[in-house]
Short mmCIF file of C-alpha atoms and ligand atoms in Angstrom, two decimals:
data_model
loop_
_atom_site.label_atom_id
_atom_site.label_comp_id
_atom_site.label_asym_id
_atom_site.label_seq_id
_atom_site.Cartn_x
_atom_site.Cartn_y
_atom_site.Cartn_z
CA UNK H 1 0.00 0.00 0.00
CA UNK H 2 1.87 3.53 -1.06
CA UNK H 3 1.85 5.68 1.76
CA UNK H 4 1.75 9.32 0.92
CA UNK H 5 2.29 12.75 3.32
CA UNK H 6 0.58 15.45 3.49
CA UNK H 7 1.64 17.66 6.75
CA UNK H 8 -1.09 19.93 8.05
CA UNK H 9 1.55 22.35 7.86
CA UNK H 10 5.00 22.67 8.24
CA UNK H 11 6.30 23.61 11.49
CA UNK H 12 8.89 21.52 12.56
CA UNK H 13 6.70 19.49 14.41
CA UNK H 14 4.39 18.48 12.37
CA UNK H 15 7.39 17.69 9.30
CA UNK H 16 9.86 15.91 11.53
CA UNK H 17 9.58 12.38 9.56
CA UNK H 18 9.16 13.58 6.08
CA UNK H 19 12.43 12.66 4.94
CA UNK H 20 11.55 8.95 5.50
CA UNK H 21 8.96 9.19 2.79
CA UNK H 22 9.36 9.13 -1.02
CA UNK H 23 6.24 10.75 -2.04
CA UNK H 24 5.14 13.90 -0.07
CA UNK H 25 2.62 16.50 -1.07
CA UNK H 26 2.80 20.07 -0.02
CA UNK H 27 1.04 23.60 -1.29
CA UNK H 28 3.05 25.22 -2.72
CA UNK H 29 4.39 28.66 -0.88
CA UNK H 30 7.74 30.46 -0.40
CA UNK H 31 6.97 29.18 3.76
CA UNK H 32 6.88 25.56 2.92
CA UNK H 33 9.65 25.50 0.25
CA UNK H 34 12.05 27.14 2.78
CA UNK H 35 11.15 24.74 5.82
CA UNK H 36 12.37 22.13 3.72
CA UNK H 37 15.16 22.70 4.46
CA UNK H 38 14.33 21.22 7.81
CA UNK H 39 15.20 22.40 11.09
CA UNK H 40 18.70 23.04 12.72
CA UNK H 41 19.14 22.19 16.16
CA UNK H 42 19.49 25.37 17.53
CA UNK H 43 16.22 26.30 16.60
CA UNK H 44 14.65 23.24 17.83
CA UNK H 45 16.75 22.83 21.01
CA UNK H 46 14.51 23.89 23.41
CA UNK H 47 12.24 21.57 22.24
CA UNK H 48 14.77 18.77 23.28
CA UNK H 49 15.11 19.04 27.08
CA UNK H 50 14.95 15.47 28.62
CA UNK H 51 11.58 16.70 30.26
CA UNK H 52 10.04 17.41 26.91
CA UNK H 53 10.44 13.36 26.32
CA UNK H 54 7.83 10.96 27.47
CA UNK H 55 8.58 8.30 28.08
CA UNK H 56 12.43 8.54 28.54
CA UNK H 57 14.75 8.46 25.66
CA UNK H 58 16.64 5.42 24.91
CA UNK H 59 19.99 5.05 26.53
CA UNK H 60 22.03 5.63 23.61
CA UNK H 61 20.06 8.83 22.08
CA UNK H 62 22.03 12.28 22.27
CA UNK H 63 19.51 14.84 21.93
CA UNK H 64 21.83 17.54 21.80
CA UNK H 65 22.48 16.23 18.31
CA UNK H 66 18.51 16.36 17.18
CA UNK H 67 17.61 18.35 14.32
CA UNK H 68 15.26 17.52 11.24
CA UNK H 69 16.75 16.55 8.20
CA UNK H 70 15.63 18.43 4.48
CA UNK H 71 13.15 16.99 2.76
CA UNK H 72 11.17 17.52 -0.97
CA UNK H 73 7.71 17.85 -2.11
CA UNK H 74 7.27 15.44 -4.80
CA UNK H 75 4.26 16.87 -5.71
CA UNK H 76 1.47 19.53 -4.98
CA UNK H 77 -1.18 20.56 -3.82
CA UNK H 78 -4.10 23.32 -4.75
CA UNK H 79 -6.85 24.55 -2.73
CA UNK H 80 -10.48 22.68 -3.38
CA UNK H 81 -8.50 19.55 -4.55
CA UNK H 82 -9.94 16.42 -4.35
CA UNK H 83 -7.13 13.27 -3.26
CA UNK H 84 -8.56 10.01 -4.31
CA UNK H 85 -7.54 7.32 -1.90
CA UNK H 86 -9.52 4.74 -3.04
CA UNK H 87 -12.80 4.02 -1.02
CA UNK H 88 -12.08 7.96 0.39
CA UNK H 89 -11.64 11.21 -0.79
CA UNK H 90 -10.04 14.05 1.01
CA UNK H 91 -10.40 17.69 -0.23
CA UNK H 92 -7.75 19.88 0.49
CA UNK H 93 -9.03 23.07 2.08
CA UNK H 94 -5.95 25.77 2.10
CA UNK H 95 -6.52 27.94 5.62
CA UNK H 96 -3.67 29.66 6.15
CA UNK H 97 -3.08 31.64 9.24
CA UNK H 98 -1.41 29.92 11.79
CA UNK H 99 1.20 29.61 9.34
CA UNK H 100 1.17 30.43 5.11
CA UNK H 101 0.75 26.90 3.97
CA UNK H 102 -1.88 25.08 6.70
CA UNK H 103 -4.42 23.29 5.41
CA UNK H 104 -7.73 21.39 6.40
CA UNK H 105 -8.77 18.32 4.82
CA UNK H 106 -12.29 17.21 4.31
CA UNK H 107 -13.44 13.78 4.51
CA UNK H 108 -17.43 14.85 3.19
CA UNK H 109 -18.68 11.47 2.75
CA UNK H 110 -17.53 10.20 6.49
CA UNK H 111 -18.46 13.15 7.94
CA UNK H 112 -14.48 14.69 9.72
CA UNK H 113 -13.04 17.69 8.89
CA UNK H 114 -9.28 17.25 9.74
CA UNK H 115 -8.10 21.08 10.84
CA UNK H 116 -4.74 20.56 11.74
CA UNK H 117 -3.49 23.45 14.44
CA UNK H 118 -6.26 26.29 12.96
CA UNK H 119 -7.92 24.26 15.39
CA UNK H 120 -7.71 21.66 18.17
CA UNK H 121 -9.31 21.44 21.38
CA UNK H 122 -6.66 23.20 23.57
CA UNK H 123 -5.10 26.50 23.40
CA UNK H 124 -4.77 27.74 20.08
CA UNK H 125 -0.99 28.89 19.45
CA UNK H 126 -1.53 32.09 17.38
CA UNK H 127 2.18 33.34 18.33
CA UNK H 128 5.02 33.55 15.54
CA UNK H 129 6.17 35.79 12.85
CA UNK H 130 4.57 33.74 10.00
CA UNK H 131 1.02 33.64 11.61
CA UNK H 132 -1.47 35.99 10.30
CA UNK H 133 -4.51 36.81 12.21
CA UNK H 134 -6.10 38.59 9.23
CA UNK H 135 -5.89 35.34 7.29
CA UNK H 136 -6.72 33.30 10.35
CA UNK H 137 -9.77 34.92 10.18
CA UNK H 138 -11.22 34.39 7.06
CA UNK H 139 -10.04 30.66 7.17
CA UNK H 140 -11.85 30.72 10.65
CA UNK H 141 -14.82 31.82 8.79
CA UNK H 142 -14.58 29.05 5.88
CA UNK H 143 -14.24 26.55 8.22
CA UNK H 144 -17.30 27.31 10.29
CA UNK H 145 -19.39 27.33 6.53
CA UNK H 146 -17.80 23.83 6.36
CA UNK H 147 -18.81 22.45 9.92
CA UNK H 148 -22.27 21.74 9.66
CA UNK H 149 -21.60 19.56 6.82
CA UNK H 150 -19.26 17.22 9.07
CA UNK H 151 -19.59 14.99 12.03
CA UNK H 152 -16.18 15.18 14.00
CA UNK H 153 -13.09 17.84 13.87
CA UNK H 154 -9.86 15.75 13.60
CA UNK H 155 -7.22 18.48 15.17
CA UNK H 156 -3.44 18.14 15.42
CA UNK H 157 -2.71 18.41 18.68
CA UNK H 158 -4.11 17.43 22.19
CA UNK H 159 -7.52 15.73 21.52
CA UNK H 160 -7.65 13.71 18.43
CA UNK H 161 -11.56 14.07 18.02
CA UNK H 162 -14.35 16.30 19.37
CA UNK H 163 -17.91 16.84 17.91
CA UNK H 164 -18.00 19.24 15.57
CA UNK H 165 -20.16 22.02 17.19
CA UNK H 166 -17.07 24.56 18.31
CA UNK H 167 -15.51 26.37 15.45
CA UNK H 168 -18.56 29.53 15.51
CA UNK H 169 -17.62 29.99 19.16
CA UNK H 170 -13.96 30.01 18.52
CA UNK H 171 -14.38 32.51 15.77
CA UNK H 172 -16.42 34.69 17.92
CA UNK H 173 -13.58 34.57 20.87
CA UNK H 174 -11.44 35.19 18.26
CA UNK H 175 -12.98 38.35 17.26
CA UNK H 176 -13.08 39.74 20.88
CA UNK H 177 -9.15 38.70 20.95
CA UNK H 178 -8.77 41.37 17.96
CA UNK H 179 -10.89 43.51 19.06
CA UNK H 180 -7.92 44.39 21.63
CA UNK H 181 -10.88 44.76 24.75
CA UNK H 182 -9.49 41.86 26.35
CA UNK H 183 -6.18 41.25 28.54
CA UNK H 184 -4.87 38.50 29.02
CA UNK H 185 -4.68 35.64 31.62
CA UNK H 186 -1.06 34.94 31.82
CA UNK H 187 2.13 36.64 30.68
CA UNK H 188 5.11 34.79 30.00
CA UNK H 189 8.45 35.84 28.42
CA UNK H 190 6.31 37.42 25.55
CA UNK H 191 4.03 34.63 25.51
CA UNK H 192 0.01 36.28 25.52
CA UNK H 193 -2.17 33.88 27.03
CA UNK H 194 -5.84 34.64 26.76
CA UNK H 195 -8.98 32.91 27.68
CA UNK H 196 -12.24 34.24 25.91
CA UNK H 197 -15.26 33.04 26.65
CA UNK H 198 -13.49 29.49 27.75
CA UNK H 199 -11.27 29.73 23.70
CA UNK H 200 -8.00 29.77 25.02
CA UNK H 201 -5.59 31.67 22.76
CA UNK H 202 -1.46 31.72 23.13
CA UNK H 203 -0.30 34.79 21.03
CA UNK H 204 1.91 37.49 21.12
CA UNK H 205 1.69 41.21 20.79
CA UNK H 206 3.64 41.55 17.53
CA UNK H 207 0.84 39.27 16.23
CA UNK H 208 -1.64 40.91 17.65
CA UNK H 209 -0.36 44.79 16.13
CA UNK H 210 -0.65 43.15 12.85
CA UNK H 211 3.23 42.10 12.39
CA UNK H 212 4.85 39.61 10.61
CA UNK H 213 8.23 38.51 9.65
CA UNK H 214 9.67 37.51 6.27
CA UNK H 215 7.60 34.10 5.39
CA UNK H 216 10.02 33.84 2.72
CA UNK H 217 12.35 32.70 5.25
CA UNK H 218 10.22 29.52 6.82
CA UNK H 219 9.58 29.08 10.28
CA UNK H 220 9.60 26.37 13.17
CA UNK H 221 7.19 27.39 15.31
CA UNK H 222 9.50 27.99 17.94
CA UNK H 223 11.01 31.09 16.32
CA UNK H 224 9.34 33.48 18.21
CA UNK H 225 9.78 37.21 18.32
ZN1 ZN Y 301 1.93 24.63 14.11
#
C-alpha cells in the first residue's frame, strides 16, 4: 500500500519524519519551500530538554544532536482539490493563518473535517512571525461554513476528536481577541495567554499589532519574536 504525506503544515513538528517518505505533497508557498530545508538544532533545542520526552529516551540517544533533516515535495497541492484514496476522498481546504501553507482536509462522505493546528481542542498557538490573524480569520470563517456539513473535527494536537459544534464559538472569541478589549490571563516571556469566553488563545503582541516577519524565510514554530 503507497503511503503518501501530506503535513497539516509545516512547522517543525508536524514535518519531523518527512524525509523517511518518497512521495510527499505540499502547497506550494515560499513558507513551505524554505522549511524544507528542515530544522537546525538550535532552533529546535529547546524543544529537546529530557523533560520534553515521554517516556524517557533510549539510553544511547544524544539529543543535543537532534535536528530535522531536508526533505522535498514530490508533488502539490491546490486549494479545493480532491485526493482520491480509493474508497475515500479528502479535499484539500488551504486555511492559512497559523502559518502560510496550513491546510484542512475534508473527509465529506464520512463526515471529519481534519483542521490541523487552525484548530484543536486546547489552546490555540496564534504566536510567531509567520502567523497571520487577518488570514486566520477568514479561514476561521470558511471553516465554520464547512462544519455543519461534518460529524467530527480531527485536530493536530491534544484531543484527536471532538464533535463538531465549536468552530462559531472560537471565531467569535477570536474576534473579541482582535478587538484588543481583552487582557490576558497569563504573561510569560512574551508569551500572551488569553482565555475568551473558555477559547484559550497563546499569542503574542507583535501578532496581535498586525506584524509579521519575512515568510520567505520559513519558520519552526518555535522562532518566536
Ligand atoms: Zn503549528
Amino acid at each position: 500500500m503507497p503511503v503518501t504525506v501530506l503535513n497539516s503544515h509545516t512547522h517543525y513538528d508536524h514535518v519531523g519524519g518527512n524525509a523517511e517518505f518518497s512521495s510527499v505533497l505540499a502547497i506550494d508557498t515560499g513558507y513551505t519551500r524554505a522549511n524544507m530545508a528542515g530544522f537546525s538544532h538550535d532552533r529546535i533545542a529547546s524543544e529537546t530538554e529530557p523533560e520534553t520526552f515521554c517516556p524517557e529516551l533510549p539510553a544511547d540517544a544524544d539529543p543535543s544532536k537532534f535536528f530535522t533533516r531536508a526533505w522535498k515535495a514530490t508533488g502539490y497541492v491546490r486549494d479545493g482539490e480532491r485526493l482520491d484514496l480509493g474508497g475515500r476522498t479528502l479535499q484539500v481546504l488551504h486555511v492559512p493563518g497559523h502559518t502560510p501553507d496550513a491546510l484542512a482536509l475534508l473527509d465529506a462522505d464520512n463526515g471529519l473535517l481534519f483542521t490541523g493546528d487552525t484548530y484543536y481542542d486546547a489552546p490555540i498557538w496564534l504566536f510567531v512571525p509567520e502567523t497571520s490573524l487577518d488570514a486566520y480569520s477568514s479561514s476561521l470563517s470558511r471553516l465554520v461554513g464547512v462544519e455543519s456539513e461534518v460529524r467530527y473535527l480531527l485536530g493536530a494536537h491534544n484531543v484527536a476528536r471532538v464533535d463538531a459544534g465549536p468552530l462559531a464559538s472560537v471565531k467569535s472569541a477570536f474576534e473579541k481577541l482582535v478587538s484588543g478589549r481583552f487582557v490576558p490571563v497569563a504573561e510569560d516571556d512574551g508569551i500572551l495567554s488569553f482565555n475568551i469566553d473558555g477559547v484559550e488563545f497563546v499569542t503574542a503582541e507583535q501578532v496581535l499589532q498586525g506584524r509579521s516577519g519575512d515568510p520567505g524565510m520559513g519558520g519552526s514554530g518555535l522562532d518566536g519574536w
